[in-house]
Amino acid sequence: MELYNSSTKGKLDELMTIVTQKKYSLVEEVSKAGYFWTVFHYASHYGHTQILEFLIEQFQDHPDKFEIFNLQTVEG
C-alpha cells in the first residue's frame, strides 16, 4: 500500500525512502489483484513526472529494463 500511495499522490521523497530503506520491488503489482498496475502505471496515469524520472533512473542499467518499462495491464 505504501508504494501505491506514494506513486498516486506524487510523494517522491516517500517513494525514495520506501525503495532504498525498505527494499520494496518497483515492479510488484500494487493494484487490485489481477490488474497488474505497478508504480510506473500509477505515476504515469496521475502525471507524476518526477516519480517517473526516479523510476527510470532506478532501472537504467537493469538487464530487463525494456520488459519492465513495457509491462502490460489488463487494459493493455
PDB file of C-alpha atoms in Angstrom:
ATOM      1  CA  MET A   1       0.000   0.000   0.000  1.00  0.00           C
ATOM      2  CA  GLU A   2       2.929   2.344   0.618  1.00  0.00           C
ATOM      3  CA  LEU A   3       4.120   2.055  -2.984  1.00  0.00           C
ATOM      4  CA  TYR A   4       0.594   2.694  -4.251  1.00  0.00           C
ATOM      5  CA  ASN A   5       0.070   5.752  -2.039  1.00  0.00           C
ATOM      6  CA  SER A   6       3.388   7.387  -2.853  1.00  0.00           C
ATOM      7  CA  SER A   7       3.041   6.815  -6.611  1.00  0.00           C
ATOM      8  CA  THR A   8      -0.572   8.020  -6.860  1.00  0.00           C
ATOM      9  CA  LYS A   9      -0.043  11.078  -4.677  1.00  0.00           C
ATOM     10  CA  GLY A  10       3.332  12.075  -6.190  1.00  0.00           C
ATOM     11  CA  LYS A  11       5.294  11.776  -2.949  1.00  0.00           C
ATOM     12  CA  LEU A  12       8.801  11.333  -4.343  1.00  0.00           C
ATOM     13  CA  ASP A  13      10.660  11.550  -1.023  1.00  0.00           C
ATOM     14  CA  GLU A  14       8.389   8.906   0.465  1.00  0.00           C
ATOM     15  CA  LEU A  15       8.860   6.609  -2.545  1.00  0.00           C
ATOM     16  CA  MET A  16      12.633   7.023  -2.415  1.00  0.00           C
ATOM     17  CA  THR A  17      12.640   6.049   1.267  1.00  0.00           C
ATOM     18  CA  ILE A  18      10.461   3.006   0.627  1.00  0.00           C
ATOM     19  CA  VAL A  19      12.713   1.818  -2.195  1.00  0.00           C
ATOM     20  CA  THR A  20      16.079   2.499  -0.582  1.00  0.00           C
ATOM     21  CA  GLN A  21      15.386   1.577   3.035  1.00  0.00           C
ATOM     22  CA  LYS A  22      12.597  -0.982   2.857  1.00  0.00           C
ATOM     23  CA  LYS A  23      13.825  -2.527  -0.420  1.00  0.00           C
ATOM     24  CA  TYR A  24      10.345  -2.883  -1.932  1.00  0.00           C
ATOM     25  CA  SER A  25      10.252  -4.084  -5.517  1.00  0.00           C
ATOM     26  CA  LEU A  26       9.265  -1.420  -8.016  1.00  0.00           C
ATOM     27  CA  VAL A  27       7.815  -3.992 -10.399  1.00  0.00           C
ATOM     28  CA  GLU A  28       5.399  -5.634  -7.995  1.00  0.00           C
ATOM     29  CA  GLU A  29       1.704  -5.285  -8.663  1.00  0.00           C
ATOM     30  CA  VAL A  30       0.274  -2.556  -6.433  1.00  0.00           C
ATOM     31  CA  SER A  31      -3.238  -2.545  -7.878  1.00  0.00           C
ATOM     32  CA  LYS A  32      -6.215  -4.703  -7.157  1.00  0.00           C
ATOM     33  CA  ALA A  33      -5.166  -8.314  -7.775  1.00  0.00           C
ATOM     34  CA  GLY A  34      -5.216  -9.233 -11.429  1.00  0.00           C
ATOM     35  CA  TYR A  35      -4.981  -5.708 -12.879  1.00  0.00           C
ATOM     36  CA  PHE A  36      -1.163  -5.698 -12.942  1.00  0.00           C
ATOM     37  CA  TRP A  37      -0.621  -1.987 -12.330  1.00  0.00           C
ATOM     38  CA  THR A  38       2.792  -1.077 -10.911  1.00  0.00           C
ATOM     39  CA  VAL A  39       4.122   2.221  -9.571  1.00  0.00           C
ATOM     40  CA  PHE A  40       5.110   3.041 -13.183  1.00  0.00           C
ATOM     41  CA  HIS A  41       1.488   2.775 -14.309  1.00  0.00           C
ATOM     42  CA  TYR A  42       0.116   4.871 -11.462  1.00  0.00           C
ATOM     43  CA  ALA A  43       2.798   7.554 -11.677  1.00  0.00           C
ATOM     44  CA  SER A  44       2.180   7.993 -15.391  1.00  0.00           C
ATOM     45  CA  HIS A  45      -1.600   7.813 -15.026  1.00  0.00           C
ATOM     46  CA  TYR A  46      -1.533  10.641 -12.483  1.00  0.00           C
ATOM     47  CA  GLY A  47       1.153  12.634 -14.335  1.00  0.00           C
ATOM     48  CA  HIS A  48       3.885  12.491 -11.682  1.00  0.00           C
ATOM     49  CA  THR A  49       6.906  13.087 -13.892  1.00  0.00           C
ATOM     50  CA  GLN A  50       9.410  13.380 -11.041  1.00  0.00           C
ATOM     51  CA  ILE A  51       8.460   9.922  -9.844  1.00  0.00           C
ATOM     52  CA  LEU A  52       8.747   8.564 -13.383  1.00  0.00           C
ATOM     53  CA  GLU A  53      12.209  10.098 -13.739  1.00  0.00           C
ATOM     54  CA  PHE A  54      13.273   8.466 -10.463  1.00  0.00           C
ATOM     55  CA  LEU A  55      11.866   5.089 -11.530  1.00  0.00           C
ATOM     56  CA  ILE A  56      13.569   5.220 -14.926  1.00  0.00           C
ATOM     57  CA  GLU A  57      16.839   6.109 -13.227  1.00  0.00           C
ATOM     58  CA  GLN A  58      16.483   3.095 -10.917  1.00  0.00           C
ATOM     59  CA  PHE A  59      16.255   0.733 -13.894  1.00  0.00           C
ATOM     60  CA  GLN A  60      18.645   2.452 -16.274  1.00  0.00           C
ATOM     61  CA  ASP A  61      21.251  -0.334 -16.044  1.00  0.00           C
ATOM     62  CA  HIS A  62      18.877  -3.242 -15.385  1.00  0.00           C
ATOM     63  CA  PRO A  63      19.218  -6.028 -17.987  1.00  0.00           C
ATOM     64  CA  ASP A  64      15.413  -6.402 -18.222  1.00  0.00           C
ATOM     65  CA  LYS A  65      14.615  -2.687 -18.367  1.00  0.00           C
ATOM     66  CA  PHE A  66      12.716  -2.866 -21.661  1.00  0.00           C
ATOM     67  CA  GLU A  67      10.450  -5.617 -20.374  1.00  0.00           C
ATOM     68  CA  ILE A  68       9.918  -3.714 -17.134  1.00  0.00           C
ATOM     69  CA  PHE A  69       9.058  -0.460 -18.924  1.00  0.00           C
ATOM     70  CA  ASN A  70       6.637  -2.299 -21.210  1.00  0.00           C
ATOM     71  CA  LEU A  71       4.691  -4.195 -18.545  1.00  0.00           C
ATOM     72  CA  GLN A  72       1.100  -4.623 -19.691  1.00  0.00           C
ATOM     73  CA  THR A  73      -2.021  -4.102 -17.639  1.00  0.00           C
ATOM     74  CA  VAL A  74      -5.272  -5.922 -18.290  1.00  0.00           C
ATOM     75  CA  GLU A  75      -6.256  -2.876 -20.341  1.00  0.00           C
ATOM     76  CA  GLY A  76      -3.142  -3.310 -22.482  1.00  0.00           C
TER      77      GLY A  76
END
